[in-house]
Coordinates of C-alpha atoms in Angstrom, one line a residue:
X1 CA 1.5 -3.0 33.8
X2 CA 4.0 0.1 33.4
X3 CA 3.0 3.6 34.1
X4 CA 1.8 4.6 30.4
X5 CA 3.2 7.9 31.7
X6 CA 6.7 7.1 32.0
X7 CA 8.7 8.7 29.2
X8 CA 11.9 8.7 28.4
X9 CA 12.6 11.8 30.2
X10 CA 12.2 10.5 33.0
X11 CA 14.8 7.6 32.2
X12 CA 18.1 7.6 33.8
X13 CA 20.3 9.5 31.5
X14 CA 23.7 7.6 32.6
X15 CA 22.9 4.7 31.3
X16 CA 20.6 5.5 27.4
X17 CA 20.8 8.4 25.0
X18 CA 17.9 9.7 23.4
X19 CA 18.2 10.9 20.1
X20 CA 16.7 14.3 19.1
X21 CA 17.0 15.5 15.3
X22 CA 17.2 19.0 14.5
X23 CA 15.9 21.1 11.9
X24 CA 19.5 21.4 9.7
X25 CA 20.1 17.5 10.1
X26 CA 16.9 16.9 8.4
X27 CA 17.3 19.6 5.8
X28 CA 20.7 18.0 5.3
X29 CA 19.0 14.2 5.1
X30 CA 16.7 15.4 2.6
X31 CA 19.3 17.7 0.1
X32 CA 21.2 14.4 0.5
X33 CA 18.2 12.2 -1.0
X34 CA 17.2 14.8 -3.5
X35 CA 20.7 14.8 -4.9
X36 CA 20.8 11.0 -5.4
X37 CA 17.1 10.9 -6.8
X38 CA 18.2 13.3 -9.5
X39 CA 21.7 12.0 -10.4
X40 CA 21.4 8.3 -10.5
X41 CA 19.0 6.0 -11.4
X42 CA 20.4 3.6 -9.2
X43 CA 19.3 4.6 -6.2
X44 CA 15.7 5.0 -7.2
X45 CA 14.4 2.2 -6.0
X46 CA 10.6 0.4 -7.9
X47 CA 7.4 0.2 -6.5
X48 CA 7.0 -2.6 -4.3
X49 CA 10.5 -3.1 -3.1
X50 CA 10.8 -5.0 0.5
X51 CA 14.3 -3.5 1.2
X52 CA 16.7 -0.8 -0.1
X53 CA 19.3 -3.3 -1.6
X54 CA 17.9 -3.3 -5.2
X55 CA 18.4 0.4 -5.2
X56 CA 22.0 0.0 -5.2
X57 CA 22.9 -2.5 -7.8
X58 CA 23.2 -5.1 -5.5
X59 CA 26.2 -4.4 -3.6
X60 CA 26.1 -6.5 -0.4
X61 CA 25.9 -5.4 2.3
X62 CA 29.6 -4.8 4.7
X63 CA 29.0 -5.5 8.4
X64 CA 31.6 -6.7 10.8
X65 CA 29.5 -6.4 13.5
X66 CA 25.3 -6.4 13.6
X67 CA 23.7 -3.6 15.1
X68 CA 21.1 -5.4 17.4
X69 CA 17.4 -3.2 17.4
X70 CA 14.6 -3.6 19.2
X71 CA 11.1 -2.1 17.8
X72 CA 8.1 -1.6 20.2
X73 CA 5.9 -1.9 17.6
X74 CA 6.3 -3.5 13.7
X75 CA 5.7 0.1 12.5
X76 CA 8.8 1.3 13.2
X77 CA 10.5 -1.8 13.4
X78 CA 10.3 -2.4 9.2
X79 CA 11.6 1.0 9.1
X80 CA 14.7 0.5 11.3
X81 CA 15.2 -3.1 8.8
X82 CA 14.6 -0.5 5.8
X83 CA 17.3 1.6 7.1
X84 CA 19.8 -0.7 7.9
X85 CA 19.8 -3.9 6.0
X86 CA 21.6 -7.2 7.1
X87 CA 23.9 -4.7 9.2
X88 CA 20.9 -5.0 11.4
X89 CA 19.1 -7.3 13.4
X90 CA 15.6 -5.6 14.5
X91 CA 13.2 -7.2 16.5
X92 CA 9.8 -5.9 16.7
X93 CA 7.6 -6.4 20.1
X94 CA 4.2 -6.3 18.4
X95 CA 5.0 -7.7 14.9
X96 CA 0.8 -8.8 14.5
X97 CA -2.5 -6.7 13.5
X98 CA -4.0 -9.1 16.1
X99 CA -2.0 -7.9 19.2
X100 CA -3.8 -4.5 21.1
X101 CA -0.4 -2.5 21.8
X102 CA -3.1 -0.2 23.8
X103 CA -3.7 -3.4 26.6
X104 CA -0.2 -4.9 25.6
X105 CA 2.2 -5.9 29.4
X106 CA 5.6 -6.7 28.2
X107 CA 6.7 -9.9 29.2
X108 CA 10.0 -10.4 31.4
X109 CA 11.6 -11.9 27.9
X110 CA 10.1 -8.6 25.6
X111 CA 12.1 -6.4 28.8
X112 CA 14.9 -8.1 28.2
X113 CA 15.1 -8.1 24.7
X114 CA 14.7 -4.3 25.0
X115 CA 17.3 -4.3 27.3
X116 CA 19.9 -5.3 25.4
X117 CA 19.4 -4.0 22.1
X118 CA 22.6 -1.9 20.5
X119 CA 19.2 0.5 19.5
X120 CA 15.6 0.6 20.8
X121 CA 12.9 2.5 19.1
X122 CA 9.7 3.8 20.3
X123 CA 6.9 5.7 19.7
X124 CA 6.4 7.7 22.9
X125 CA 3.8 9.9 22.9
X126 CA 1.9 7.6 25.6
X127 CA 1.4 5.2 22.9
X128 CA 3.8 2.3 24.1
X129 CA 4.8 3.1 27.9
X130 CA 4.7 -0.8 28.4
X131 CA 8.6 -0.6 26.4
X132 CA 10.4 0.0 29.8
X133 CA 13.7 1.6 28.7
X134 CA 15.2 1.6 32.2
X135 CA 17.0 -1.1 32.5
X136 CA 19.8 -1.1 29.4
X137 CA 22.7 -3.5 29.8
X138 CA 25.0 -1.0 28.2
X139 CA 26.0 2.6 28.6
X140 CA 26.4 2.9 25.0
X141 CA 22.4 2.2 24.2
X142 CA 20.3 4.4 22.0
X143 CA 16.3 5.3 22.6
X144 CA 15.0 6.9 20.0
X145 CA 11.8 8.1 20.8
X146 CA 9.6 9.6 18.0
X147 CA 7.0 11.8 20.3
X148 CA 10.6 13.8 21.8
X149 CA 11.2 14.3 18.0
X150 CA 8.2 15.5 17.3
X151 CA 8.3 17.8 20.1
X152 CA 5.5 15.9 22.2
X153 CA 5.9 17.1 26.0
X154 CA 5.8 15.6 29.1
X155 CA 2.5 17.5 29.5
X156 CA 1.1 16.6 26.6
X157 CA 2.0 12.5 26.7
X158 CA -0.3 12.1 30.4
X159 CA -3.3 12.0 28.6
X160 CA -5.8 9.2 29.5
X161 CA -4.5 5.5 28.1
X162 CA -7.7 3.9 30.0
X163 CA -8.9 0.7 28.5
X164 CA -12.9 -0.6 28.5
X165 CA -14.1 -3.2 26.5
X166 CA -11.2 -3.4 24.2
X167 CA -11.2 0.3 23.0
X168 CA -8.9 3.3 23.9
X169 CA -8.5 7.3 23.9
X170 CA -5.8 9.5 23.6
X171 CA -7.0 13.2 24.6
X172 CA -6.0 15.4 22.4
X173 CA -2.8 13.9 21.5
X174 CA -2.9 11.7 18.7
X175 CA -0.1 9.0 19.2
X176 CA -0.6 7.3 15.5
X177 CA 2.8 8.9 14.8
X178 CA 3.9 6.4 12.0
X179 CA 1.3 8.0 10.0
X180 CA 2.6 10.7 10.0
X181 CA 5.3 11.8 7.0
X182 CA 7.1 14.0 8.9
X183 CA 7.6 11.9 11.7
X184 CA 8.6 9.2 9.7
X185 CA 11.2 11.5 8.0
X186 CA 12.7 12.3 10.9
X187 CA 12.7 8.7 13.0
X188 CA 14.7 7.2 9.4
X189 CA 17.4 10.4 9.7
X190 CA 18.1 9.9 13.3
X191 CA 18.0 5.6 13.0
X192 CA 20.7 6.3 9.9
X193 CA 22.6 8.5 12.7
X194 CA 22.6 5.7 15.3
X195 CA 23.7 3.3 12.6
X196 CA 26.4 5.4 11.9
X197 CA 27.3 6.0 15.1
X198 CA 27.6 2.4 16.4
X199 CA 29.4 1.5 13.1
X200 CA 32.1 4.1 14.0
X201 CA 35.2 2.6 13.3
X202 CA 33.7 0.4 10.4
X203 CA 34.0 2.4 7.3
X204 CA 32.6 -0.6 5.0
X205 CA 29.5 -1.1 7.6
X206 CA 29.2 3.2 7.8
X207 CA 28.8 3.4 3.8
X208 CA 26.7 0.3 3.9
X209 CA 23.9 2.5 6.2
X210 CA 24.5 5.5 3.8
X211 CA 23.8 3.7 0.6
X212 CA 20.3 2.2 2.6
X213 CA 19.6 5.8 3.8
X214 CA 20.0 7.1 0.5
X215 CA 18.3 4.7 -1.2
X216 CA 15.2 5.2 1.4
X217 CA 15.2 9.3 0.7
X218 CA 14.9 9.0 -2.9
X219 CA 11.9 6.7 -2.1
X220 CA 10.5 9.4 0.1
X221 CA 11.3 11.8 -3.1
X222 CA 8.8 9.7 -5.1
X223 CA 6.0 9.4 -2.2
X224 CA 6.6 13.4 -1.5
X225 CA 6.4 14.2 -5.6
X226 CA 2.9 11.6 -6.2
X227 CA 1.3 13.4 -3.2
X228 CA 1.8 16.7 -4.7
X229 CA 1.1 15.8 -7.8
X230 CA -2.4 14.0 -7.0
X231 CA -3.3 17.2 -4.9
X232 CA -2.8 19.4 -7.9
X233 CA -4.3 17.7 -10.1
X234 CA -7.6 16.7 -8.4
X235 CA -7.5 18.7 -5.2
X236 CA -8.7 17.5 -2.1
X237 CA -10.0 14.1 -1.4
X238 CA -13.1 14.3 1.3
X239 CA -13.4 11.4 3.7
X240 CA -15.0 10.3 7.2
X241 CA -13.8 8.4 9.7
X242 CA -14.6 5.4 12.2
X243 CA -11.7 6.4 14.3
X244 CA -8.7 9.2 13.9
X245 CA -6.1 6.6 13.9
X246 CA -5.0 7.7 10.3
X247 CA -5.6 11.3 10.3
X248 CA -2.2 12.2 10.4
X249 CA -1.9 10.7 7.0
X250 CA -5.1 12.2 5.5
X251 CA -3.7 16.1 6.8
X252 CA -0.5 15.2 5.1
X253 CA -2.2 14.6 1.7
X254 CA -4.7 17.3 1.8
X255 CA -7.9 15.1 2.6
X256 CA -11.1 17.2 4.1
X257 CA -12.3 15.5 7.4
X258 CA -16.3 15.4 7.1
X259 CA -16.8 13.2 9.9
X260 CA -19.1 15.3 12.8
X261 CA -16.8 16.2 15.4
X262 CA -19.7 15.2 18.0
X263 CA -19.2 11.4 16.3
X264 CA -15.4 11.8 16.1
X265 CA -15.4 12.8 19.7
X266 CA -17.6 10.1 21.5
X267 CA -15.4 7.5 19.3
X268 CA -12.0 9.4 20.9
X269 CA -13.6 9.3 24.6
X270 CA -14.1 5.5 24.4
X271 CA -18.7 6.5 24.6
X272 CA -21.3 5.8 22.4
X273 CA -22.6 8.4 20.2
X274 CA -26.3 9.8 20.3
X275 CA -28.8 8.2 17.8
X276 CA -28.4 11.6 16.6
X277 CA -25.0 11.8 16.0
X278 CA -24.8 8.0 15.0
X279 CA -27.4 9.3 12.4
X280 CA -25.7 12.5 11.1
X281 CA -22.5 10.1 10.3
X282 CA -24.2 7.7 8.1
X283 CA -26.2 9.9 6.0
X284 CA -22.9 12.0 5.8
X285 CA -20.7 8.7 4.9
X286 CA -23.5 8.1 2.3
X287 CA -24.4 11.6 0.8
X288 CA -21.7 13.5 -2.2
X289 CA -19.6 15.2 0.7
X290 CA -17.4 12.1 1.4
X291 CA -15.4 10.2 -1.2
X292 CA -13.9 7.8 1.3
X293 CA -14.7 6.0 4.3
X294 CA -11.5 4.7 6.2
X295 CA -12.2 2.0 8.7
X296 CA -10.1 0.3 11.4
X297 CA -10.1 -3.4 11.2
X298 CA -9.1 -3.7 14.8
X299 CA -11.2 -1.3 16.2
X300 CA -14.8 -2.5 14.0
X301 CA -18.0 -2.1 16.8
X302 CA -21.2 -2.2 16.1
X303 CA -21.1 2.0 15.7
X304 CA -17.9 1.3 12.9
X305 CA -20.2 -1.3 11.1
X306 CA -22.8 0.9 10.8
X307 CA -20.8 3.3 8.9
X308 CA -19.3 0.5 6.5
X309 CA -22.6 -0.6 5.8
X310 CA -23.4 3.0 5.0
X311 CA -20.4 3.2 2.5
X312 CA -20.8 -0.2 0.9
X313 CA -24.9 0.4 0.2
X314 CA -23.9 3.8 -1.2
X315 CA -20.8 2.0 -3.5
X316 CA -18.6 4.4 -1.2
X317 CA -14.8 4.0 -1.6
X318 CA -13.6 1.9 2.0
X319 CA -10.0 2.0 2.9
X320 CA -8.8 -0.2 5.8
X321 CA -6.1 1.2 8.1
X322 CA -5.0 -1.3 10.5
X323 CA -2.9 0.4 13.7
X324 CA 0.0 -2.5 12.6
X325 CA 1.4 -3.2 9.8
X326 CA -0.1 -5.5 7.7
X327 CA 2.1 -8.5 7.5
X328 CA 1.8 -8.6 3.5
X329 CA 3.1 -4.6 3.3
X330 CA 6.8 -5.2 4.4
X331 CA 8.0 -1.2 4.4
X332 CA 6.1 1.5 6.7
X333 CA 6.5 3.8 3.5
X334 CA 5.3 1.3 1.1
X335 CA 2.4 1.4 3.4
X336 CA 2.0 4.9 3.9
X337 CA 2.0 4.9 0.1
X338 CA -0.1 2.6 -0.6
X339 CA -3.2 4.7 1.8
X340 CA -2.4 7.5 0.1
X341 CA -3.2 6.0 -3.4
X342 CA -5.9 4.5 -2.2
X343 CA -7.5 7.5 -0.7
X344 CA -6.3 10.0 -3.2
X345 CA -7.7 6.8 -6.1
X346 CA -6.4 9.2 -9.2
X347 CA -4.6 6.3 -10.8
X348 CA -7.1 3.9 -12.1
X349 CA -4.8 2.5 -15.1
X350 CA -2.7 1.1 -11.8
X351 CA -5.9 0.0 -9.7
X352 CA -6.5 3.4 -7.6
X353 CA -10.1 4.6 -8.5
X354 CA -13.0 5.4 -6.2
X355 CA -15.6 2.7 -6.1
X356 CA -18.5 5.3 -7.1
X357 CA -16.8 6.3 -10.6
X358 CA -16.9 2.8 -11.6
X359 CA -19.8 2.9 -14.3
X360 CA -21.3 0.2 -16.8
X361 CA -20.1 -0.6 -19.9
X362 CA -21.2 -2.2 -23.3
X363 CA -19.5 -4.9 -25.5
X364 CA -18.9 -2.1 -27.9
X365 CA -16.4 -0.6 -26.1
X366 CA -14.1 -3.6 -27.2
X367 CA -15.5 -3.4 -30.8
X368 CA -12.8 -4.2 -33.4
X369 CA -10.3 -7.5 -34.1
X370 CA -7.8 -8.2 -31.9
X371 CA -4.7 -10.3 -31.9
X372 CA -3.3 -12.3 -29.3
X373 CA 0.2 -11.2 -27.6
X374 CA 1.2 -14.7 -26.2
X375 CA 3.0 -15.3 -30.5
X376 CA 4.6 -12.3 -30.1
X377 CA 5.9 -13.5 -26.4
X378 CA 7.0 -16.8 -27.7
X379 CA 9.2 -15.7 -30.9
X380 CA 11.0 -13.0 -28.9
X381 CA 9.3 -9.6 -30.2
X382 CA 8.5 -8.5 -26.7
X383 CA 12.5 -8.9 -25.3
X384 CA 12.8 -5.2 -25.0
X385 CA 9.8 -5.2 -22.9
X386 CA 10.8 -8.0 -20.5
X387 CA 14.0 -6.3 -20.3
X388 CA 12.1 -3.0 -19.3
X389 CA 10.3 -4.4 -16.7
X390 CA 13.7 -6.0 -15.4
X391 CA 15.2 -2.5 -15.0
X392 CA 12.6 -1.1 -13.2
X393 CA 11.4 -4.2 -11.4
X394 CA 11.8 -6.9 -8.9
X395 CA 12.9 -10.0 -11.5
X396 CA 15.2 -10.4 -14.2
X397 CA 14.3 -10.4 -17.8
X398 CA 14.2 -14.2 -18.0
X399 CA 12.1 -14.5 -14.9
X400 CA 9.3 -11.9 -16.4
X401 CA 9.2 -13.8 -19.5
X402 CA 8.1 -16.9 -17.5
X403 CA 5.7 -15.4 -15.2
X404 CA 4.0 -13.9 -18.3
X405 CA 4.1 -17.0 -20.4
X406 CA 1.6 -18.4 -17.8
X407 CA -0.2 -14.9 -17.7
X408 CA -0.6 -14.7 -21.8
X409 CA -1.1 -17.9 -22.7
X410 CA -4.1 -18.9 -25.0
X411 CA -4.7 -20.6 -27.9
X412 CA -7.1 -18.2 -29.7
X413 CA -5.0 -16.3 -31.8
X414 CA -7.6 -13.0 -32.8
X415 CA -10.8 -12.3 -31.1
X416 CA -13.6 -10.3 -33.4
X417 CA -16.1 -8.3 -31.8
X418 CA -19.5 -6.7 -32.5
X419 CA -21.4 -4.6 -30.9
X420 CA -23.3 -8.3 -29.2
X421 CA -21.2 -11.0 -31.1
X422 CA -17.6 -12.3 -30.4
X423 CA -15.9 -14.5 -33.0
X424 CA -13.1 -16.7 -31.3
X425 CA -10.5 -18.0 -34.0
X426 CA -8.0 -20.7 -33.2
X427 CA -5.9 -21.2 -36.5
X428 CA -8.6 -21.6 -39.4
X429 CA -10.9 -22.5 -37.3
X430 CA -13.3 -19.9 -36.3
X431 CA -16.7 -20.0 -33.7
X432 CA -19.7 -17.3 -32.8
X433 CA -22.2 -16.6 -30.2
X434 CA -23.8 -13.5 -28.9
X435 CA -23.7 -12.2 -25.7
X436 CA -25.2 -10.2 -23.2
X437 CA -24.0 -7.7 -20.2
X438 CA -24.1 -9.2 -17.0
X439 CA -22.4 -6.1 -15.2
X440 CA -19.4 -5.4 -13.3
X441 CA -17.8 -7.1 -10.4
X442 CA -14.9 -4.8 -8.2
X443 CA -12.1 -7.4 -6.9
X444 CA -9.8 -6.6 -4.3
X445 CA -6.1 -7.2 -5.1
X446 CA -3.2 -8.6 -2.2
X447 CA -1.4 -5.8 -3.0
X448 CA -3.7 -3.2 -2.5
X449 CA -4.7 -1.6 -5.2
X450 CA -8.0 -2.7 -7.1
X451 CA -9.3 -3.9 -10.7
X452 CA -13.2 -4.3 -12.6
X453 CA -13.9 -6.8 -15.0
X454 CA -16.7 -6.4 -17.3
X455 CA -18.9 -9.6 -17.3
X456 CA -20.6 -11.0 -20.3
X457 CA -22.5 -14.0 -20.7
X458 CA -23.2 -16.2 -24.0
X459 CA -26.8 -16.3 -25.2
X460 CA -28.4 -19.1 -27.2
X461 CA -27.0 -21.4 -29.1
X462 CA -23.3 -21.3 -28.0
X463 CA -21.0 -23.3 -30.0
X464 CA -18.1 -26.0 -28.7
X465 CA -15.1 -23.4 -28.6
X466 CA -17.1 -20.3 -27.7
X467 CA -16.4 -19.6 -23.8
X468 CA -19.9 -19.4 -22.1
X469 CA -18.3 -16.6 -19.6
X470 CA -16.6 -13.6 -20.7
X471 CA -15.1 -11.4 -18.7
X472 CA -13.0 -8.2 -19.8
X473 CA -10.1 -6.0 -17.8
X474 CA -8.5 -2.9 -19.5
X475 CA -8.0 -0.3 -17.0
X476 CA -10.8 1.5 -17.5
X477 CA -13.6 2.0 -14.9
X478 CA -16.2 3.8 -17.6
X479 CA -17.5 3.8 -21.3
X480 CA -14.4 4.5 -23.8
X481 CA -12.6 2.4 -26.5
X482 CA -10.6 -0.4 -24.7
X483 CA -6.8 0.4 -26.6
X484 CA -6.1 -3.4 -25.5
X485 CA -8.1 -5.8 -23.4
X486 CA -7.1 -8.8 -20.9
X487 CA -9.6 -11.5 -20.9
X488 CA -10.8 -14.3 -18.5
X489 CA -13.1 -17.2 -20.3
X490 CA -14.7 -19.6 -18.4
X491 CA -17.2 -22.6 -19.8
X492 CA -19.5 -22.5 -15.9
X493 CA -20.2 -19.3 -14.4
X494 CA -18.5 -16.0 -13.7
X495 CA -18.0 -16.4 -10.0
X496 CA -15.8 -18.9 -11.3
X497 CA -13.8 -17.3 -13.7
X498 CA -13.5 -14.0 -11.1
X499 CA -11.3 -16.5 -9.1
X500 CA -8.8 -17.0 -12.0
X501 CA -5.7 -14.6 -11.2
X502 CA -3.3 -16.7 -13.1
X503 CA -4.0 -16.7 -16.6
X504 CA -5.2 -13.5 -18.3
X505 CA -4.7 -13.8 -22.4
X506 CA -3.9 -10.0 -23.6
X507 CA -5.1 -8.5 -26.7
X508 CA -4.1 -5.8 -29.3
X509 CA -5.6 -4.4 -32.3
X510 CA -5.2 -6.7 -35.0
X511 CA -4.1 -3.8 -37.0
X512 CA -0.9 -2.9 -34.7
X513 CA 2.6 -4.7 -36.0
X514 CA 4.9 -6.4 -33.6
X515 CA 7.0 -3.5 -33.2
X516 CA 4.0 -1.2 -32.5
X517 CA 2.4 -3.8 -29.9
X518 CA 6.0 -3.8 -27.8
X519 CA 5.9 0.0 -28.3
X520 CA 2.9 0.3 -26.9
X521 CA 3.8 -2.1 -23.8
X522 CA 7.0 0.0 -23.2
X523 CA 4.9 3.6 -23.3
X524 CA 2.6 2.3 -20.5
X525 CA 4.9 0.2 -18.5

């Protein structure tokens, strides 16, 4: 196995280049962004976005020649793809949440894939001293290593990398450095300066990467601006820890660290905390100091699980932070933004809620008559709103009015409820039954973010046409007036209905006209 030790400084400097950043090309990188993210909409690219190109316009990309890169890790391997586009070709080393990058020996194939690369990108920081960048084919190859842009010394990078049973420890360095903001803003300003660099000559290629980069700036506009505003609106989130392997993250956002540093520190040294200590952490995880738990999916002993199971009997928010990147989270920012929601959980209309505020809720709370939006779909009255969700989205108009034909379909045109009846009309045909509350169930979403549906189930004699399970979604995690309602009906039982994802019928007040319904859809996306 290579010397976790070596470093790029130690490197022969004849035949790589190590690219630092300083302070006035980042300010520069960042006035750049700022501008764009002010002055054209175009360049702001939506939520959810795998790759720059549908922030601008969808220009295609110029390359005469394909920057070749090679990742160590898939962290900073989506970001170099980010960054560059089809004038790239990135591979990443460790592209899997099941590979241990801590035990990892690169293969003679991985060495020569680093080898070669135009570009190779590292962590550093003692994290990935298994990417051997000694041997480069060409004079002309860039190392960008993110610990010498952070400013990580020799010194401080020989900490112990030991392995036992499948753990590891770090010292007092923590090498997580793709958690970190700052680093991350920095590693994309100096791949966008090897881009440019290798593209020199290639003025098509060289505007391609500065479209990409700005593009990706105004995207760290938006992450910088939610972050800010979540912290001054709620102030800080409080969490504990299995492991430090996010913490970078939670310091960037404001969260307090409750985990007991005699816990924190047996976990770090790779040894098994006291009963004690083991002790103090789960009553802490469990008592009104902590809001959130984050766990490590890769990392989960028996010590770990016993904090989970804390969280989860005391309906404690969990977040899981896998040291990869999760193959369905394509961008490292998207990521980084998607913890941060999760932990910060101040935008429950959008799924972000801690698990603890979720509260019951009565059948009155949708009390009224409500109509049906799948007519309005059909004859065209919601265009404006398919063609808002174009401009702002992943799909065209056309496409969005397809996926939610499937999603709003129903035949029952209005929906009357009481405070323990619902009345189900399909044309002038009309049925009844009561129901009762059943609770709430919390379901995890693929994309991260969360959502509770409100169970009720049909009492007595239920009537042919009167679903037997009832289950409501509006956004809201507590008692108030449901503004408009989606609704899954099922004629068995509710853990089969929670597994319909496809088909949610949508509801308005009754009272609302066609023009206020799409008005209504536009004002809350």
């Amino acid at each position: 196995m290579t010397d976790p030790n070596t470093t790029p400084k130690a490197m022969s400097r004849a035949r790589a280049t190590i690219i630092t950043v300083t302070a006035a090309a980042i300010a520069i990188a960042l006035i750049v962004g700022s501008v764009i993210f002010w002055r054209s909409k175009e360049s702001s690219a939506p939520e959810g976005n795998t790759t720059a190109a549908n922030a601008v316009n969808g220009i295609k990309d110029s390359c005469e020649d394909v920057i070749t890169v090679t990742a160590s890790v898939n962290q900073w391997g989506s970001l170099a793809k980010e960054l560059g586009g089809d004038c790239v070709a990135v591979t990443s080393i460790i592209n899997s949440t099941s590979a241990d990058p801590h035990g990892y020996e690169a293969s003679p194939s991985d060495l020569s894939t680093i080898a070669q690369a135009d570009i190779v990108l590292i962590n550093g920081a003692g994290y990935d001293g298994w990417a051997d960048t000694t041997h480069a084919t060409s004079t002309t190859q860039t190392v960008i290593d993110v610990g010498t842009l952070m400013g990580i010394t020799a010194t401080e990078e020989e900490h112990d990398h030991e392995e036992s049973e499948g753990h590891h420890h770090h010292g007092d360095v923590n090498p997580h450095l793709w958690f970190s903001p700052d680093a991350v803003l920095k590693t994309a300003s100096a791949l966008t300066a090897a881009y440019t660099t290798h593209a020199d000559g290639n003025p098509n290629a060289q505007a391609t990467v500065q479209r990409y980069s700005n593009a990706w700036n105004s995207d760290y506009a938006d992450f910088v601006a939610m972050v800010n505003t979540a912290r001054k609106e709620q102030g800080a989130r409080n969490y504990a820890a299995t492991e430090s392997i996010a913490d970078l993250l939670m310091t960037y956002i404001g969260a307090v660290n409750n985990t007991p540093e005699t816990y924190t520190s047996a976990a770090a040294n790779d040894a098994e905390p006291s009963a004690s200590d083991l002790k103090s952490a789960i009553d802490i995880v469990a008592g009104p100091t902590v809001d959130v738990l984050i766990v490590n999916p890769q990392e989960l002993d028996g010590f770990a699980e016993q904090l989970q199971a804390s969280a989860k009997k005391s309906s404690k928010t969990i977040v899981s932070v896998s040291e990869q990147l999760p193959e369905q989270t394509p961008t490292l920012l998207g990521w980084l933004s998607l913890i941060a929601k999760q932990t910060l959980a101040n935008d429950t209309y959008n799924g972000f809620f801690l698990t603890q505020d979720v509260k019951d809720r009565s059948l009155q709370d949708y009390a009224g008559e409500w109509q049906s939006v799948y007519p309005l779909l059909q004859d065209g009255s919601l265009k404006e709103v398919m063609e808002a969700k174009a401009a702002s989205g992943t799909m065209s108009a056309e496409e969005y009015t397809r996926y939610y034909d499937v999603g709003y379909k129903t035949d029952v045109s209005t929906i009357t409820i009481g405070s323990d009846t619902m009345s189900f009309s399909r044309g002038d045909d009309t049925v009844s039954a009561k129901y009762r509350y059943d609770g709430f169930r919390i379901l995890d979403y693929a994309k991260g973010n969360r959502g509770v549906r409100y169970l009720f189930t049909a009492v007595g004699e239920v009537p042919d046409g009167a679903p037997q399970v009832v289950q409501f979604s509006d956004h809201g995690i507590a008692s108030e007036k449901s503004a408009h309602f989606h609704i899954f009906m099922g004629e068995n039982s509710h853990t089969q209905t929670l597994k319909e994802m496809d088909n949610w019928p949508t509801y308005y007040p009754s009272s609302l006209s066609k023009e206020a319904v799409a008005k209504e859809m536009l004002a809350h996306g």
